[in-house]
Short mmCIF file of C-alpha atoms and ligand atoms in Angstrom, two decimals:
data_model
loop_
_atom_site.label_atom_id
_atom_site.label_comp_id
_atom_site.label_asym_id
_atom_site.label_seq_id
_atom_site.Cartn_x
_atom_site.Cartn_y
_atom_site.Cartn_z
CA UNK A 389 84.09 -75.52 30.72
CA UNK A 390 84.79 -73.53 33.99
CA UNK A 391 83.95 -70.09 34.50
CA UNK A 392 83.64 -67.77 37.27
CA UNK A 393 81.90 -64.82 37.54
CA UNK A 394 82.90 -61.86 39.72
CA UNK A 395 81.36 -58.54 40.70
CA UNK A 396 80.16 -56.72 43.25
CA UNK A 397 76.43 -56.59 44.86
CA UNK A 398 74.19 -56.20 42.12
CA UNK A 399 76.56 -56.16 39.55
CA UNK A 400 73.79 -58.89 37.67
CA UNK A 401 76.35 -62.27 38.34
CA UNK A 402 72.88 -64.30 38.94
CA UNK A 403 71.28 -62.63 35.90
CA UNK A 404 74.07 -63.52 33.39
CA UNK A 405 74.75 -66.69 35.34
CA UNK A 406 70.73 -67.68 34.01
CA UNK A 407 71.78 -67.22 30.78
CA UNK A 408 74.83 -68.83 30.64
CA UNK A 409 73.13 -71.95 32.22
CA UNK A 410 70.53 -72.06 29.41
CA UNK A 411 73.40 -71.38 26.81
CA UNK A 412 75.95 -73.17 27.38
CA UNK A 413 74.64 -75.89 29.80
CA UNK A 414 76.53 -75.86 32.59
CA UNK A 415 75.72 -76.36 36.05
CA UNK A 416 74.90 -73.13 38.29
CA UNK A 417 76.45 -72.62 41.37
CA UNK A 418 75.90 -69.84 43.68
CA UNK A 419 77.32 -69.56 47.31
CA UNK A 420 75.17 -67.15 48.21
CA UNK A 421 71.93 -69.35 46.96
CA UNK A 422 73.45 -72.50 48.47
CA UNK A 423 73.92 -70.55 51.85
CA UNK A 424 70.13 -69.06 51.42
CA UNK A 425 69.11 -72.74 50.96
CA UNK A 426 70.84 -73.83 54.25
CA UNK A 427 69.27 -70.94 56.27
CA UNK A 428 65.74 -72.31 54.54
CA UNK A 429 66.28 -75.55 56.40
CA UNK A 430 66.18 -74.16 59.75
CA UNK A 431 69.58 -76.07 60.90
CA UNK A 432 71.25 -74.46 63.54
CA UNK A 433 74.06 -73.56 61.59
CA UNK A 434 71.15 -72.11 59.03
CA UNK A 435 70.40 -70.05 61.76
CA UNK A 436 74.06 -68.58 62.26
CA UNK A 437 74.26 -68.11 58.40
CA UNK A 438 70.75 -66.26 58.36
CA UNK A 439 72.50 -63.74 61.03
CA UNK A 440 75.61 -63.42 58.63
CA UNK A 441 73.72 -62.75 55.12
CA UNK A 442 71.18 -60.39 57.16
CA UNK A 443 73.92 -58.04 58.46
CA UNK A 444 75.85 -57.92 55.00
CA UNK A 445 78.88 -59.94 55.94
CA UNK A 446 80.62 -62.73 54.91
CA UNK A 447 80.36 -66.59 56.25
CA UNK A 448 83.61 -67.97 56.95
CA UNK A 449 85.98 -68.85 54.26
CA UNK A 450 86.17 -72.92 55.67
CA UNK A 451 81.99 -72.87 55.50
CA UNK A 452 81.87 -71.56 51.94
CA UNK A 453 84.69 -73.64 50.23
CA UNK A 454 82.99 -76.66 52.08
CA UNK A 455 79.95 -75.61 50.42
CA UNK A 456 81.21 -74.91 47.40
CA UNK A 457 83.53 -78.15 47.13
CA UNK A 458 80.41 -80.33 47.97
CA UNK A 459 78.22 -78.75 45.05
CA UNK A 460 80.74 -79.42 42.62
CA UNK A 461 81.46 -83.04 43.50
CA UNK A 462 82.63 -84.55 40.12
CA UNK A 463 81.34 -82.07 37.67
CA UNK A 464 83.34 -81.29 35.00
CA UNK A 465 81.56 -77.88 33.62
CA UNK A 466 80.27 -75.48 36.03
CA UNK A 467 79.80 -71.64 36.56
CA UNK A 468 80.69 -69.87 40.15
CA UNK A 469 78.53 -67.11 41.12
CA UNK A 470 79.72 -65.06 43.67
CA UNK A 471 82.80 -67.28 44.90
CA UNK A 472 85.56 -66.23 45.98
CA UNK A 473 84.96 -63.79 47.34
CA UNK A 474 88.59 -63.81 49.63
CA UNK A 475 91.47 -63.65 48.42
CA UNK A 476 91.67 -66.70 50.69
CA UNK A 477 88.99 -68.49 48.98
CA UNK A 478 90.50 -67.81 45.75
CA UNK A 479 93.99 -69.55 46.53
CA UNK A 480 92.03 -72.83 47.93
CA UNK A 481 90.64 -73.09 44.05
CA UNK A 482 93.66 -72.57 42.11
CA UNK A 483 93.50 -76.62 41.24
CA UNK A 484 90.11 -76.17 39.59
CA UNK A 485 91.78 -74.91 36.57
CA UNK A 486 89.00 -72.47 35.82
CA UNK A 487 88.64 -71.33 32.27
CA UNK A 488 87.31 -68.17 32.21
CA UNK A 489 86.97 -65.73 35.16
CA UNK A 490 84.41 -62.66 34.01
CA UNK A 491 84.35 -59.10 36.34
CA UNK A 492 81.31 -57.92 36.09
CA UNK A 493 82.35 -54.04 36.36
CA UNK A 494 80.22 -51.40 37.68
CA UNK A 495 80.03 -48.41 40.10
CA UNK A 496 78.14 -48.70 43.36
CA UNK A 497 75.70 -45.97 42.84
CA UNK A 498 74.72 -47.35 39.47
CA UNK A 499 73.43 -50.67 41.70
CA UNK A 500 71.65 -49.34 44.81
CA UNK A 501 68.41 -48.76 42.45
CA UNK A 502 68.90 -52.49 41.06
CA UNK A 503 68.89 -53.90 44.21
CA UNK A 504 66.22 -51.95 45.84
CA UNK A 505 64.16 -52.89 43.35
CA UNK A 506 65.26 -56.68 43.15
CA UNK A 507 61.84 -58.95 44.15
CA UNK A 508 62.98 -63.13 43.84
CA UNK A 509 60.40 -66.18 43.81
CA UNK A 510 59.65 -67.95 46.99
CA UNK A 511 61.93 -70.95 45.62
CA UNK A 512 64.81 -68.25 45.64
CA UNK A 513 65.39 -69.25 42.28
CA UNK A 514 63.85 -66.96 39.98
CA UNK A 515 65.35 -62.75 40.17
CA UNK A 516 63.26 -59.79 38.77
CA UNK A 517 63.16 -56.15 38.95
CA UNK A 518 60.28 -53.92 39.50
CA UNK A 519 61.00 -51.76 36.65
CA UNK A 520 64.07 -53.24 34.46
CA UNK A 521 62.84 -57.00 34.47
CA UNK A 522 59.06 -57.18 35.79
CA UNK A 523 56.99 -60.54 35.61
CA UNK A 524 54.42 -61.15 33.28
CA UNK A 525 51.89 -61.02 36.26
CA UNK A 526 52.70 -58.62 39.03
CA UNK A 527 53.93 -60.18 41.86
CA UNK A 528 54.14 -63.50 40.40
CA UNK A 529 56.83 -65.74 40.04
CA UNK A 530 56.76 -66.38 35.82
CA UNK A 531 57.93 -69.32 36.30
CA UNK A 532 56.56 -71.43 39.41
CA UNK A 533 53.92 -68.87 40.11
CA UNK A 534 55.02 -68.25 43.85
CA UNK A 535 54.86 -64.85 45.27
CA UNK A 536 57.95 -62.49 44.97
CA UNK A 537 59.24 -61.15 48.08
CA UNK A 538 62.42 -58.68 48.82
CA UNK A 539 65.66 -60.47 50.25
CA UNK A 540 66.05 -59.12 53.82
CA UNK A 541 69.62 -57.92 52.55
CA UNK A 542 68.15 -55.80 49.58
CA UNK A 543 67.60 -53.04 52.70
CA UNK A 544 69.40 -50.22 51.85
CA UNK A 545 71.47 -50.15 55.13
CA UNK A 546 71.98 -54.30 54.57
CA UNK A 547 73.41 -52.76 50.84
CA UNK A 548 75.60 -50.19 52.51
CA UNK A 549 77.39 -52.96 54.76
CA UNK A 550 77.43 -55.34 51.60
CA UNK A 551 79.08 -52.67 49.47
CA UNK A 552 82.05 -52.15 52.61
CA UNK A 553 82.71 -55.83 53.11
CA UNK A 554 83.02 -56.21 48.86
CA UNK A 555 85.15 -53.19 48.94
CA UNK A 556 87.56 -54.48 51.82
CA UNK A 557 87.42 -58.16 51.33
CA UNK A 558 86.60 -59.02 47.38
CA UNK A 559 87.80 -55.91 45.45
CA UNK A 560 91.17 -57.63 45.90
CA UNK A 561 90.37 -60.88 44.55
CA UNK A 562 89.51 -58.89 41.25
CA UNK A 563 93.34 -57.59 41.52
CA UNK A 564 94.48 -60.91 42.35
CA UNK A 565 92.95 -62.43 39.14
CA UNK A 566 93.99 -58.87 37.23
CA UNK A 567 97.98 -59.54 38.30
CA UNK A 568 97.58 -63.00 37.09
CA UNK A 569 96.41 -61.65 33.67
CA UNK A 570 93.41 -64.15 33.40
CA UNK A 571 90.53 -61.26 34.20
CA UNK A 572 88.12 -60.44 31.44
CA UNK A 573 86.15 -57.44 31.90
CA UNK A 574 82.45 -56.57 30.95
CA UNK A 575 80.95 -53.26 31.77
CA UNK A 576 78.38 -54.29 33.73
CA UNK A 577 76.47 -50.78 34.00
CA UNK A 578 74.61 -51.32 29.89
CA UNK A 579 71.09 -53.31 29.60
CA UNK A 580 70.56 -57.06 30.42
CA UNK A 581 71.04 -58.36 26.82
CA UNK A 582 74.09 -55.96 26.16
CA UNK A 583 75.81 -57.28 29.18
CA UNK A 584 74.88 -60.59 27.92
CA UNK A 585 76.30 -59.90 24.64
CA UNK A 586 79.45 -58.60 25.83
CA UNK A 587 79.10 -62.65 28.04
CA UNK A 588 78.99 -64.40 25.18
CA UNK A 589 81.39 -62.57 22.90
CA UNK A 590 84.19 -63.35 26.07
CA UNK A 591 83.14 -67.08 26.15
CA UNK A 592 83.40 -67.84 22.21
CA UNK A 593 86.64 -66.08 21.74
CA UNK A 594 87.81 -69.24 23.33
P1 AP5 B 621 74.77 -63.39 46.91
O1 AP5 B 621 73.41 -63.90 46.81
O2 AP5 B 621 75.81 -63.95 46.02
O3 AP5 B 621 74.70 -61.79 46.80
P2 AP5 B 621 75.59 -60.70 46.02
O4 AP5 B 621 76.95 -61.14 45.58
O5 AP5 B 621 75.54 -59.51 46.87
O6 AP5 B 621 74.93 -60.59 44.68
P3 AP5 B 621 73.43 -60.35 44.40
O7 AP5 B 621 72.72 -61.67 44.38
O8 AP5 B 621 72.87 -59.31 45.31
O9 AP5 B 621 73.50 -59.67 42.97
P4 AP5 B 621 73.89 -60.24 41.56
O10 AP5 B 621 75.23 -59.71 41.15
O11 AP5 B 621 73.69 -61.73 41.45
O12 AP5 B 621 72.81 -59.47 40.68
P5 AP5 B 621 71.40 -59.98 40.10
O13 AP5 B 621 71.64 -60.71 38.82
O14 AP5 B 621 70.59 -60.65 41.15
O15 AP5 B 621 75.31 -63.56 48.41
C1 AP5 B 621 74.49 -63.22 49.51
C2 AP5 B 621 75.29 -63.36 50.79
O16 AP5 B 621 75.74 -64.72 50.97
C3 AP5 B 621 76.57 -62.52 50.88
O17 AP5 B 621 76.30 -61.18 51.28
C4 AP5 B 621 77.34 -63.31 51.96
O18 AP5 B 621 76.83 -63.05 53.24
C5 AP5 B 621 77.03 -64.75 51.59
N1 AP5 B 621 78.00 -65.32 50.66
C6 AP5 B 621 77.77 -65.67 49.36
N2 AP5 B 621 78.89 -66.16 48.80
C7 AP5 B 621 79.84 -66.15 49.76
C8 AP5 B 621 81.20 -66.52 49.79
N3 AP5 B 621 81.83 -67.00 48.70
N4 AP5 B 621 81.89 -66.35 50.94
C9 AP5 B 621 81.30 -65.87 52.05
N5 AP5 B 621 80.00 -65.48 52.11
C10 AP5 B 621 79.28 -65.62 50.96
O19 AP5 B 621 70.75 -58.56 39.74
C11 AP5 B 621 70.32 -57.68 40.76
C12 AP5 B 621 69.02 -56.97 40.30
O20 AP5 B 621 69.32 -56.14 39.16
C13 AP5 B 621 67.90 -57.93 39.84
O21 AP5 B 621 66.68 -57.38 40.19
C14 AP5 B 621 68.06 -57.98 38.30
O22 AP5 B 621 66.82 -58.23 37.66
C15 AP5 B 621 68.57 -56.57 38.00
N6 AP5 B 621 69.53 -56.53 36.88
C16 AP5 B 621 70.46 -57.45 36.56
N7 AP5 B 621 71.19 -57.05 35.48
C17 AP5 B 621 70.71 -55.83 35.15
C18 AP5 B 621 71.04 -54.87 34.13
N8 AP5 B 621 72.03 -55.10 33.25
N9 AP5 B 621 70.33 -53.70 34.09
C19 AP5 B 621 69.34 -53.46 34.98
N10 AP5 B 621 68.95 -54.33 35.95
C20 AP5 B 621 69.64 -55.49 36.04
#
């Protein structure tokens, strides 16, 4: 199985995209995590990225399919988080024959509190939130036990910026997908398990 999940900054694509992993068992692949992982190296291009993410823009459409292509290899099952994001990016996929592509709706002002309150582990890996999804042990990763930081573009003016480039440059993916009558909506904007829920009732319809 194929899916992708879209929505805008916030919207909980990495949350739900946990679940589904666990679930369903299929590989998770995030651009955004992938390109977080690059800047961790400390490559030059890393460096370039860094500058992109930190601002609130978006790498190049060539980087990101590269990227994106070279996680998925062979794999048959697989879940995109937060690609496309271009309408661009979206026509280089079409052969991937995608099975389900989820929107993740919800307004912006209902995310600015997620995000500002968004802390992830030190391996990137893990999310939480200071008041809807705190760790057992404040501070601490649950899971590997490293220290939670803030992603340099949680800052609110980072989230402003992310918010204009989703409105200009992915709001019109969702409308390509929407023409194409393959979309599948979930309000994004009700608790982590309802949102969940509303995930899973989408996927076994199928
Ligand atoms: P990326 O990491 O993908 O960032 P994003 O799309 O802005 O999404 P987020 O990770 O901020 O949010 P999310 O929807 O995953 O929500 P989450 O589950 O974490 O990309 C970062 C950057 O990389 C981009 O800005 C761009 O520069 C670049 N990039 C990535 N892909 C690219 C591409 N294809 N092309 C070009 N550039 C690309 O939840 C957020 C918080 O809310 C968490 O704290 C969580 O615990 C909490 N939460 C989740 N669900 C709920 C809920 N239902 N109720 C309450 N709280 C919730």
């Amino acid at each position: 199985m194929k899916i992708i999940l879209l929505g805008p900054p916030g919207s909980g694509k990495g949350t739900v995209a946990d679940h589904i992993e666990k679930e369903f068992h299929l590989k998770h692949i995030s651009t955004g995590a992938l390109l977080r992982e690059e800047v961790a190296k400390g490559t030059t291009i890393g460096k370039d990225i860094q500058k992109i993410i930190e601002k609130g823009e978006l790498v190049p459409d060539d980087l990101s399919i590269q990227i994106m292509r070279l996680e998925i290899g062979n794999k048959k099952d697989y879940l995109l988080d937060g690609f496309p994001r271009t309408v661009n990016q979206a026509q280089k996929i079409e052969d991937l024959e995608v099975n389900h592509i989820i929107y993740l709706e919800i307004a912006e002002k209902e995310v600015i509190e997620r995000l500002s309150g968004r802390r992830v582990c030190a391996t990137g890996e893990h999310n939480y939130h200071v008041q809807y999804l705190p760790p057992k042990k404040e501070g601490k990763c649950d899971v590997d036990g490293t220290k939670l930081i803030q992603r340099k573009d949680d800052d609110p003016k980072v989230i402003k910026e992310r918010f204009r480039v989703y409105n200009r440059q992915t709001a019109p993916v969702v409308e390509y997908y929407r023409k194409k009558d393959i979309l599948k909506i979930v309000d994004a904007a009700q608790k982590p398990e309802k949102v969940y829920g509303e995930v899973r009732k989408v996927l076994n319809h199928f």
